Amino acid sequence: SPPLSTFGAGKVILLGEHSVVYGHPALAGPLSQGVKARGVPARKCQLTLPATMSRAQRAQLTGAFLRAAKLVGEPPVKVSLDPELPLSAGLGSSAAVSVACARMLLCAAGREPTPKEAGRLAWEMEQEFHGTPSGVDHTTSAHEQLLLYRRAPGSSDVGRGKVVDSPRPLRVVVALAGERSPTKKTVGALRERQARWPERYQRLFAQMGKLASEGARAVEAGDLEGLGDAMNVNQGLLAALGLSSPALEEMVYRLRGLGALGAKLTGAGGDGGAVVGLFLEPEPAVDQLTRLGVRCFSSQLAGPRAT
Ligand code: PMV
């Protein structure tokens, strides 16, 4: 039979990373960039990985893959991955890998890779990567729509995303600002601070959740300036929580200087990682940044597309 090919989209969180872990809503959308998986019939179920990956990354990924494979009866398929996203930058590369693999395993097992089924299986893989992820990454990737996501209260089950419709194209520039620590570490360090000063941190998490809900309403009303402002305020709160860095701040101000309606770090943050800016016209900003040697790209997250 012919080779199978599947895709898992990367994601960008516009509002509410970290506070989403504590039960507040987050606004996140799919990137057109992601991870491709290719599957060929084989004697047993297996995964081959790019040689550029570290030994630790491979071991973790293989473990996650085999865990998901077991759940669908280990279909005899040899899966290889082609990541177009920078790994571990906060763009949901692990979720994109999980969704691409989940869809592949479902197809190989003769099952329909619906967003729900693929999401559920990808969730099994994600737990291997993150420990206790909120689920926003793989849910956004599996649905490939702009979502207001909320984690299921008081359980380890996956949460729910509500589709947010945009009457206007929602276009962003994503720029990379240096290396960063693993999400698990950044999330864990924040958990220790919030355990020590719970009320202070809960107040900020609640504010971030409000910004995500307000941002979703702004999107639905076509109010991109309102969304941009919410992003800027969210960045201030992320910095207050100790999740920003000089490299991230510099990139945030660069994007604002290039005309972003709003700009903030996206994903776990920490020492470095990805920054997202909301733009009416992303191309000139991408050209300018590329000339300066910044790794960046643009993507449309929602809204009507030019044909
Ligand atoms: O940086 P990423 O892509 O791993 O995003 C993590 C988002 C967090 O809210 C920080 C963690 C989570 O599980 O939601």
PDB file of N, CA, C and O in Angstrom, residues 94-155:
ATOM      1  N   SER A  94       6.422  19.711  20.390  1.00  0.00           N
ATOM      2  CA  SER A  94       6.159  18.370  20.922  1.00  0.00           C
ATOM      3  C   SER A  94       4.703  17.985  20.670  1.00  0.00           C
ATOM      4  O   SER A  94       4.403  16.846  20.324  1.00  0.00           O
ATOM      5  N   ALA A  95       3.787  18.948  20.802  1.00  0.00           N
ATOM      6  CA  ALA A  95       2.379  18.654  20.514  1.00  0.00           C
ATOM      7  C   ALA A  95       2.189  18.357  19.029  1.00  0.00           C
ATOM      8  O   ALA A  95       1.419  17.472  18.652  1.00  0.00           O
ATOM      9  N   ALA A  96       2.908  19.093  18.175  1.00  0.00           N
ATOM     10  CA  ALA A  96       2.806  18.863  16.728  1.00  0.00           C
ATOM     11  C   ALA A  96       3.293  17.456  16.382  1.00  0.00           C
ATOM     12  O   ALA A  96       2.673  16.747  15.580  1.00  0.00           O
ATOM     13  N   VAL A  97       4.393  17.042  17.019  1.00  0.00           N
ATOM     14  CA  VAL A  97       4.895  15.679  16.841  1.00  0.00           C
ATOM     15  C   VAL A  97       3.841  14.679  17.317  1.00  0.00           C
ATOM     16  O   VAL A  97       3.529  13.700  16.630  1.00  0.00           O
ATOM     17  N   SER A  98       3.281  14.949  18.486  1.00  0.00           N
ATOM     18  CA  SER A  98       2.289  14.036  19.061  1.00  0.00           C
ATOM     19  C   SER A  98       1.070  13.896  18.154  1.00  0.00           C
ATOM     20  O   SER A  98       0.573  12.792  17.938  1.00  0.00           O
ATOM     21  N   VAL A  99       0.584  15.021  17.627  1.00  0.00           N
ATOM     22  CA  VAL A  99      -0.613  14.978  16.776  1.00  0.00           C
ATOM     23  C   VAL A  99      -0.306  14.289  15.446  1.00  0.00           C
ATOM     24  O   VAL A  99      -1.095  13.466  14.967  1.00  0.00           O
ATOM     25  N   ALA A 100       0.854  14.591  14.854  1.00  0.00           N
ATOM     26  CA  ALA A 100       1.225  13.931  13.590  1.00  0.00           C
ATOM     27  C   ALA A 100       1.326  12.415  13.798  1.00  0.00           C
ATOM     28  O   ALA A 100       0.828  11.629  12.976  1.00  0.00           O
ATOM     29  N   CYS A 101       1.944  11.991  14.894  1.00  0.00           N
ATOM     30  CA  CYS A 101       2.080  10.552  15.189  1.00  0.00           C
ATOM     31  C   CYS A 101       0.726   9.923  15.504  1.00  0.00           C
ATOM     32  O   CYS A 101       0.434   8.814  15.055  1.00  0.00           O
ATOM     33  N   ALA A 102      -0.100  10.638  16.284  1.00  0.00           N
ATOM     34  CA  ALA A 102      -1.411  10.100  16.656  1.00  0.00           C
ATOM     35  C   ALA A 102      -2.254   9.867  15.395  1.00  0.00           C
ATOM     36  O   ALA A 102      -2.875   8.810  15.232  1.00  0.00           O
ATOM     37  N   ARG A 103      -2.256  10.847  14.495  1.00  0.00           N
ATOM     38  CA  ARG A 103      -3.035  10.694  13.254  1.00  0.00           C
ATOM     39  C   ARG A 103      -2.514   9.514  12.442  1.00  0.00           C
ATOM     40  O   ARG A 103      -3.286   8.746  11.877  1.00  0.00           O
ATOM     41  N   MET A 104      -1.181   9.393  12.399  1.00  0.00           N
ATOM     42  CA  MET A 104      -0.564   8.298  11.649  1.00  0.00           C
ATOM     43  C   MET A 104      -0.962   6.944  12.238  1.00  0.00           C
ATOM     44  O   MET A 104      -1.346   6.023  11.506  1.00  0.00           O
ATOM     45  N   LEU A 105      -0.862   6.819  13.552  1.00  0.00           N
ATOM     46  CA  LEU A 105      -1.194   5.540  14.201  1.00  0.00           C
ATOM     47  C   LEU A 105      -2.661   5.184  13.995  1.00  0.00           C
ATOM     48  O   LEU A 105      -3.001   4.026  13.742  1.00  0.00           O
ATOM     49  N   LEU A 106      -3.539   6.191  14.081  1.00  0.00           N
ATOM     50  CA  LEU A 106      -4.969   5.936  13.863  1.00  0.00           C
ATOM     51  C   LEU A 106      -5.218   5.476  12.425  1.00  0.00           C
ATOM     52  O   LEU A 106      -5.931   4.495  12.188  1.00  0.00           O
ATOM     53  N   CYS A 107      -4.619   6.181  11.451  1.00  0.00           N
ATOM     54  CA  CYS A 107      -4.780   5.804  10.035  1.00  0.00           C
ATOM     55  C   CYS A 107      -4.289   4.371   9.811  1.00  0.00           C
ATOM     56  O   CYS A 107      -4.963   3.573   9.171  1.00  0.00           O
ATOM     57  N   ALA A 108      -3.087   4.079  10.367  1.00  0.00           N
ATOM     58  CA  ALA A 108      -2.492   2.757  10.157  1.00  0.00           C
ATOM     59  C   ALA A 108      -3.336   1.664  10.793  1.00  0.00           C
ATOM     60  O   ALA A 108      -3.332   0.516  10.344  1.00  0.00           O
ATOM     61  N   ALA A 109      -4.073   2.041  11.853  1.00  0.00           N
ATOM     62  CA  ALA A 109      -4.934   1.058  12.525  1.00  0.00           C
ATOM     63  C   ALA A 109      -6.316   0.999  11.861  1.00  0.00           C
ATOM     64  O   ALA A 109      -7.217   0.332  12.371  1.00  0.00           O
ATOM     65  N   GLY A 110      -6.472   1.749  10.766  1.00  0.00           N
ATOM     66  CA  GLY A 110      -7.735   1.736  10.034  1.00  0.00           C
ATOM     67  C   GLY A 110      -8.829   2.534  10.719  1.00  0.00           C
ATOM     68  O   GLY A 110     -10.017   2.328  10.489  1.00  0.00           O
ATOM     69  N   ARG A 111      -8.410   3.482  11.565  1.00  0.00           N
ATOM     70  CA  ARG A 111      -9.402   4.320  12.249  1.00  0.00           C
ATOM     71  C   ARG A 111      -9.371   5.750  11.744  1.00  0.00           C
ATOM     72  O   ARG A 111      -8.358   6.225  11.245  1.00  0.00           O
ATOM     73  N   GLU A 112     -10.510   6.421  11.898  1.00  0.00           N
ATOM     74  CA  GLU A 112     -10.647   7.810  11.433  1.00  0.00           C
ATOM     75  C   GLU A 112      -9.880   8.758  12.373  1.00  0.00           C
ATOM     76  O   GLU A 112     -10.136   8.773  13.579  1.00  0.00           O
ATOM     77  N   PRO A 113      -8.928   9.568  11.833  1.00  0.00           N
ATOM     78  CA  PRO A 113      -8.167  10.458  12.725  1.00  0.00           C
ATOM     79  C   PRO A 113      -8.920  11.767  12.994  1.00  0.00           C
ATOM     80  O   PRO A 113      -8.459  12.844  12.622  1.00  0.00           O
ATOM     81  N   THR A 114     -10.087  11.683  13.633  1.00  0.00           N
ATOM     82  CA  THR A 114     -10.858  12.900  13.932  1.00  0.00           C
ATOM     83  C   THR A 114     -10.074  13.749  14.942  1.00  0.00           C
ATOM     84  O   THR A 114      -9.230  13.211  15.666  1.00  0.00           O
ATOM     85  N   PRO A 115     -10.374  15.067  15.023  1.00  0.00           N
ATOM     86  CA  PRO A 115      -9.671  15.903  16.006  1.00  0.00           C
ATOM     87  C   PRO A 115      -9.790  15.330  17.418  1.00  0.00           C
ATOM     88  O   PRO A 115      -8.829  15.348  18.188  1.00  0.00           O
ATOM     89  N   LYS A 116     -10.950  14.786  17.736  1.00  0.00           N
ATOM     90  CA  LYS A 116     -11.159  14.268  19.081  1.00  0.00           C
ATOM     91  C   LYS A 116     -10.272  13.039  19.354  1.00  0.00           C
ATOM     92  O   LYS A 116      -9.588  12.959  20.377  1.00  0.00           O
ATOM     93  N   GLU A 117     -10.298  12.091  18.404  1.00  0.00           N
ATOM     94  CA  GLU A 117      -9.497  10.862  18.578  1.00  0.00           C
ATOM     95  C   GLU A 117      -8.001  11.166  18.559  1.00  0.00           C
ATOM     96  O   GLU A 117      -7.241  10.666  19.390  1.00  0.00           O
ATOM     97  N   ALA A 118      -7.597  12.000  17.578  1.00  0.00           N
ATOM     98  CA  ALA A 118      -6.174  12.340  17.471  1.00  0.00           C
ATOM     99  C   ALA A 118      -5.735  13.114  18.713  1.00  0.00           C
ATOM    100  O   ALA A 118      -4.639  12.897  19.242  1.00  0.00           O
ATOM    101  N   GLY A 119      -6.607  14.002  19.193  1.00  0.00           N
ATOM    102  CA  GLY A 119      -6.304  14.788  20.391  1.00  0.00           C
ATOM    103  C   GLY A 119      -6.114  13.899  21.599  1.00  0.00           C
ATOM    104  O   GLY A 119      -5.191  14.073  22.388  1.00  0.00           O
ATOM    105  N   ARG A 120      -6.990  12.920  21.732  1.00  0.00           N
ATOM    106  CA  ARG A 120      -6.927  12.019  22.892  1.00  0.00           C
ATOM    107  C   ARG A 120      -5.628  11.217  22.905  1.00  0.00           C
ATOM    108  O   ARG A 120      -4.963  11.069  23.920  1.00  0.00           O
ATOM    109  N   LEU A 121      -5.261  10.708  21.738  1.00  0.00           N
ATOM    110  CA  LEU A 121      -4.046   9.897  21.642  1.00  0.00           C
ATOM    111  C   LEU A 121      -2.790  10.757  21.815  1.00  0.00           C
ATOM    112  O   LEU A 121      -1.823  10.356  22.478  1.00  0.00           O
ATOM    113  N   ALA A 122      -2.822  11.963  21.239  1.00  0.00           N
ATOM    114  CA  ALA A 122      -1.684  12.885  21.375  1.00  0.00           C
ATOM    115  C   ALA A 122      -1.493  13.267  22.846  1.00  0.00           C
ATOM    116  O   ALA A 122      -0.368  13.441  23.313  1.00  0.00           O
ATOM    117  N   TRP A 123      -2.589  13.368  23.560  1.00  0.00           N
ATOM    118  CA  TRP A 123      -2.548  13.699  24.998  1.00  0.00           C
ATOM    119  C   TRP A 123      -1.737  12.668  25.765  1.00  0.00           C
ATOM    120  O   TRP A 123      -0.967  12.987  26.661  1.00  0.00           O
ATOM    121  N   GLU A 124      -1.881  11.401  25.388  1.00  0.00           N
ATOM    122  CA  GLU A 124      -1.106  10.329  26.024  1.00  0.00           C
ATOM    123  C   GLU A 124       0.387  10.558  25.813  1.00  0.00           C
ATOM    124  O   GLU A 124       1.188  10.362  26.723  1.00  0.00           O
ATOM    125  N   MET A 125       0.739  10.996  24.605  1.00  0.00           N
ATOM    126  CA  MET A 125       2.154  11.252  24.315  1.00  0.00           C
ATOM    127  C   MET A 125       2.653  12.485  25.058  1.00  0.00           C
ATOM    128  O   MET A 125       3.759  12.507  25.591  1.00  0.00           O
ATOM    129  N   GLU A 126       1.835  13.516  25.089  1.00  0.00           N
ATOM    130  CA  GLU A 126       2.229  14.776  25.724  1.00  0.00           C
ATOM    131  C   GLU A 126       2.605  14.619  27.190  1.00  0.00           C
ATOM    132  O   GLU A 126       3.460  15.331  27.696  1.00  0.00           O
ATOM    133  N   GLN A 127       1.922  13.695  27.869  1.00  0.00           N
ATOM    134  CA  GLN A 127       2.205  13.521  29.294  1.00  0.00           C
ATOM    135  C   GLN A 127       3.611  13.014  29.513  1.00  0.00           C
ATOM    136  O   GLN A 127       4.229  13.289  30.530  1.00  0.00           O
ATOM    137  N   GLU A 128       4.111  12.290  28.537  1.00  0.00           N
ATOM    138  CA  GLU A 128       5.482  11.797  28.586  1.00  0.00           C
ATOM    139  C   GLU A 128       6.478  12.963  28.505  1.00  0.00           C
ATOM    140  O   GLU A 128       7.509  12.969  29.138  1.00  0.00           O
ATOM    141  N   PHE A 129       6.108  14.000  27.714  1.00  0.00           N
ATOM    142  CA  PHE A 129       7.010  15.146  27.518  1.00  0.00           C
ATOM    143  C   PHE A 129       6.965  16.126  28.684  1.00  0.00           C
ATOM    144  O   PHE A 129       7.961  16.687  29.072  1.00  0.00           O
ATOM    145  N   HIS A 130       5.760  16.402  29.182  1.00  0.00           N
ATOM    146  CA  HIS A 130       5.588  17.551  30.067  1.00  0.00           C
ATOM    147  C   HIS A 130       5.298  17.221  31.512  1.00  0.00           C
ATOM    148  O   HIS A 130       5.330  18.112  32.339  1.00  0.00           O
ATOM    149  N   GLY A 131       4.906  15.990  31.813  1.00  0.00           N
ATOM    150  CA  GLY A 131       4.458  15.720  33.176  1.00  0.00           C
ATOM    151  C   GLY A 131       2.982  16.035  33.310  1.00  0.00           C
ATOM    152  O   GLY A 131       2.139  15.186  33.089  1.00  0.00           O
ATOM    153  N   THR A 132       2.654  17.312  33.623  1.00  0.00           N
ATOM    154  CA  THR A 132       1.241  17.679  33.757  1.00  0.00           C
ATOM    155  C   THR A 132       0.906  18.866  32.855  1.00  0.00           C
ATOM    156  O   THR A 132       0.690  19.974  33.338  1.00  0.00           O
ATOM    157  N   PRO A 133       0.868  18.653  31.560  1.00  0.00           N
ATOM    158  CA  PRO A 133       0.565  19.765  30.661  1.00  0.00           C
ATOM    159  C   PRO A 133      -0.904  20.163  30.788  1.00  0.00           C
ATOM    160  O   PRO A 133      -1.743  19.350  31.179  1.00  0.00           O
ATOM    161  N   SER A 134      -1.195  21.423  30.443  1.00  0.00           N
ATOM    162  CA  SER A 134      -2.588  21.880  30.509  1.00  0.00           C
ATOM    163  C   SER A 134      -3.412  21.274  29.376  1.00  0.00           C
ATOM    164  O   SER A 134      -4.626  21.217  29.461  1.00  0.00           O
ATOM    165  N   GLY A 135      -2.734  20.869  28.301  1.00  0.00           N
ATOM    166  CA  GLY A 135      -3.447  20.312  27.154  1.00  0.00           C
ATOM    167  C   GLY A 135      -3.727  21.330  26.064  1.00  0.00           C
ATOM    168  O   GLY A 135      -4.260  20.990  25.010  1.00  0.00           O
ATOM    169  N   VAL A 136      -3.341  22.591  26.298  1.00  0.00           N
ATOM    170  CA  VAL A 136      -3.649  23.626  25.293  1.00  0.00           C
ATOM    171  C   VAL A 136      -2.900  23.369  23.977  1.00  0.00           C
ATOM    172  O   VAL A 136      -3.456  23.569  22.896  1.00  0.00           O
ATOM    173  N   ASP A 137      -1.669  22.885  24.059  1.00  0.00           N
ATOM    174  CA  ASP A 137      -0.856  22.698  22.851  1.00  0.00           C
ATOM    175  C   ASP A 137      -1.464  21.671  21.902  1.00  0.00           C
ATOM    176  O   ASP A 137      -1.711  21.965  20.729  1.00  0.00           O
ATOM    177  N   HIS A 138      -1.701  20.459  22.421  1.00  0.00           N
ATOM    178  CA  HIS A 138      -2.137  19.413  21.495  1.00  0.00           C
ATOM    179  C   HIS A 138      -3.596  19.590  21.083  1.00  0.00           C
ATOM    180  O   HIS A 138      -3.991  19.183  20.006  1.00  0.00           O
ATOM    181  N   THR A 139      -4.409  20.246  21.945  1.00  0.00           N
ATOM    182  CA  THR A 139      -5.807  20.483  21.562  1.00  0.00           C
ATOM    183  C   THR A 139      -5.860  21.472  20.395  1.00  0.00           C
ATOM    184  O   THR A 139      -6.593  21.263  19.420  1.00  0.00           O
ATOM    185  N   THR A 140      -5.073  22.528  20.469  1.00  0.00           N
ATOM    186  CA  THR A 140      -5.024  23.508  19.375  1.00  0.00           C
ATOM    187  C   THR A 140      -4.506  22.851  18.100  1.00  0.00           C
ATOM    188  O   THR A 140      -5.035  23.073  17.010  1.00  0.00           O
ATOM    189  N   SER A 141      -3.479  22.012  18.250  1.00  0.00           N
ATOM    190  CA  SER A 141      -2.899  21.336  17.091  1.00  0.00           C
ATOM    191  C   SER A 141      -3.896  20.354  16.463  1.00  0.00           C
ATOM    192  O   SER A 141      -4.039  20.302  15.240  1.00  0.00           O
ATOM    193  N   ALA A 142      -4.615  19.608  17.294  1.00  0.00           N
ATOM    194  CA  ALA A 142      -5.544  18.595  16.772  1.00  0.00           C
ATOM    195  C   ALA A 142      -6.762  19.237  16.099  1.00  0.00           C
ATOM    196  O   ALA A 142      -7.284  18.715  15.127  1.00  0.00           O
ATOM    197  N   HIS A 143      -7.205  20.376  16.620  1.00  0.00           N
ATOM    198  CA  HIS A 143      -8.398  21.031  16.051  1.00  0.00           C
ATOM    199  C   HIS A 143      -8.062  21.981  14.909  1.00  0.00           C
ATOM    200  O   HIS A 143      -8.923  22.314  14.101  1.00  0.00           O
ATOM    201  N   GLU A 144      -6.814  22.475  14.902  1.00  0.00           N
ATOM    202  CA  GLU A 144      -6.374  23.432  13.887  1.00  0.00           C
ATOM    203  C   GLU A 144      -7.317  24.619  13.754  1.00  0.00           C
ATOM    204  O   GLU A 144      -7.675  25.030  12.644  1.00  0.00           O
ATOM    205  N   GLN A 145      -7.735  25.152  14.910  1.00  0.00           N
ATOM    206  CA  GLN A 145      -8.576  26.346  14.925  1.00  0.00           C
ATOM    207  C   GLN A 145      -8.192  27.216  16.107  1.00  0.00           C
ATOM    208  O   GLN A 145      -7.645  26.716  17.099  1.00  0.00           O
ATOM    209  N   LEU A 146      -8.517  28.516  16.010  1.00  0.00           N
ATOM    210  CA  LEU A 146      -8.286  29.403  17.142  1.00  0.00           C
ATOM    211  C   LEU A 146      -9.237  28.999  18.260  1.00  0.00           C
ATOM    212  O   LEU A 146     -10.446  28.900  18.039  1.00  0.00           O
ATOM    213  N   LEU A 147      -8.683  28.743  19.442  1.00  0.00           N
ATOM    214  CA  LEU A 147      -9.502  28.232  20.548  1.00  0.00           C
ATOM    215  C   LEU A 147      -9.339  29.054  21.810  1.00  0.00           C
ATOM    216  O   LEU A 147      -8.238  29.523  22.117  1.00  0.00           O
ATOM    217  N   LEU A 148     -10.440  29.190  22.544  1.00  0.00           N
ATOM    218  CA  LEU A 148     -10.358  29.629  23.933  1.00  0.00           C
ATOM    219  C   LEU A 148     -10.392  28.328  24.730  1.00  0.00           C
ATOM    220  O   LEU A 148     -11.421  27.652  24.790  1.00  0.00           O
ATOM    221  N   TYR A 149      -9.241  27.978  25.298  1.00  0.00           N
ATOM    222  CA  TYR A 149      -9.066  26.661  25.906  1.00  0.00           C
ATOM    223  C   TYR A 149      -9.107  26.761  27.423  1.00  0.00           C
ATOM    224  O   TYR A 149      -8.533  27.677  28.013  1.00  0.00           O
ATOM    225  N   ARG A 150      -9.738  25.795  28.036  1.00  0.00           N
ATOM    226  CA  ARG A 150      -9.734  25.720  29.494  1.00  0.00           C
ATOM    227  C   ARG A 150      -9.501  24.276  29.910  1.00  0.00           C
ATOM    228  O   ARG A 150     -10.091  23.357  29.349  1.00  0.00           O
ATOM    229  N   ARG A 151      -8.628  24.098  30.830  1.00  0.00           N
ATOM    230  CA  ARG A 151      -8.299  22.768  31.325  1.00  0.00           C
ATOM    231  C   ARG A 151      -9.478  22.210  32.134  1.00  0.00           C
ATOM    232  O   ARG A 151     -10.182  22.976  32.788  1.00  0.00           O
ATOM    233  N   ALA A 152      -9.692  20.905  32.063  1.00  0.00           N
ATOM    234  CA  ALA A 152     -10.782  20.273  32.812  1.00  0.00           C
ATOM    235  C   ALA A 152     -10.512  20.439  34.301  1.00  0.00           C
ATOM    236  O   ALA A 152      -9.416  20.129  34.759  1.00  0.00           O
ATOM    237  N   PRO A 153     -11.486  20.964  35.069  1.00  0.00           N
ATOM    238  CA  PRO A 153     -11.223  21.252  36.485  1.00  0.00           C
ATOM    239  C   PRO A 153     -10.973  19.991  37.304  1.00  0.00           C
ATOM    240  O   PRO A 153     -11.682  18.996  37.156  1.00  0.00           O
ATOM    241  N   GLY A 154      -9.942  20.073  38.125  1.00  0.00           N
ATOM    242  CA  GLY A 154      -9.667  19.041  39.123  1.00  0.00           C
ATOM    243  C   GLY A 154      -9.444  17.635  38.596  1.00  0.00           C
ATOM    244  O   GLY A 154      -9.698  16.670  39.300  1.00  0.00           O
ATOM    245  N   SER A 155      -9.015  17.486  37.370  1.00  0.00           N
ATOM    246  CA  SER A 155      -8.747  16.133  36.890  1.00  0.00           C
ATOM    247  C   SER A 155      -7.549  16.157  35.965  1.00  0.00           C
ATOM    248  O   SER A 155      -7.096  17.208  35.528  1.00  0.00           O
TER     249      SER A 155
END
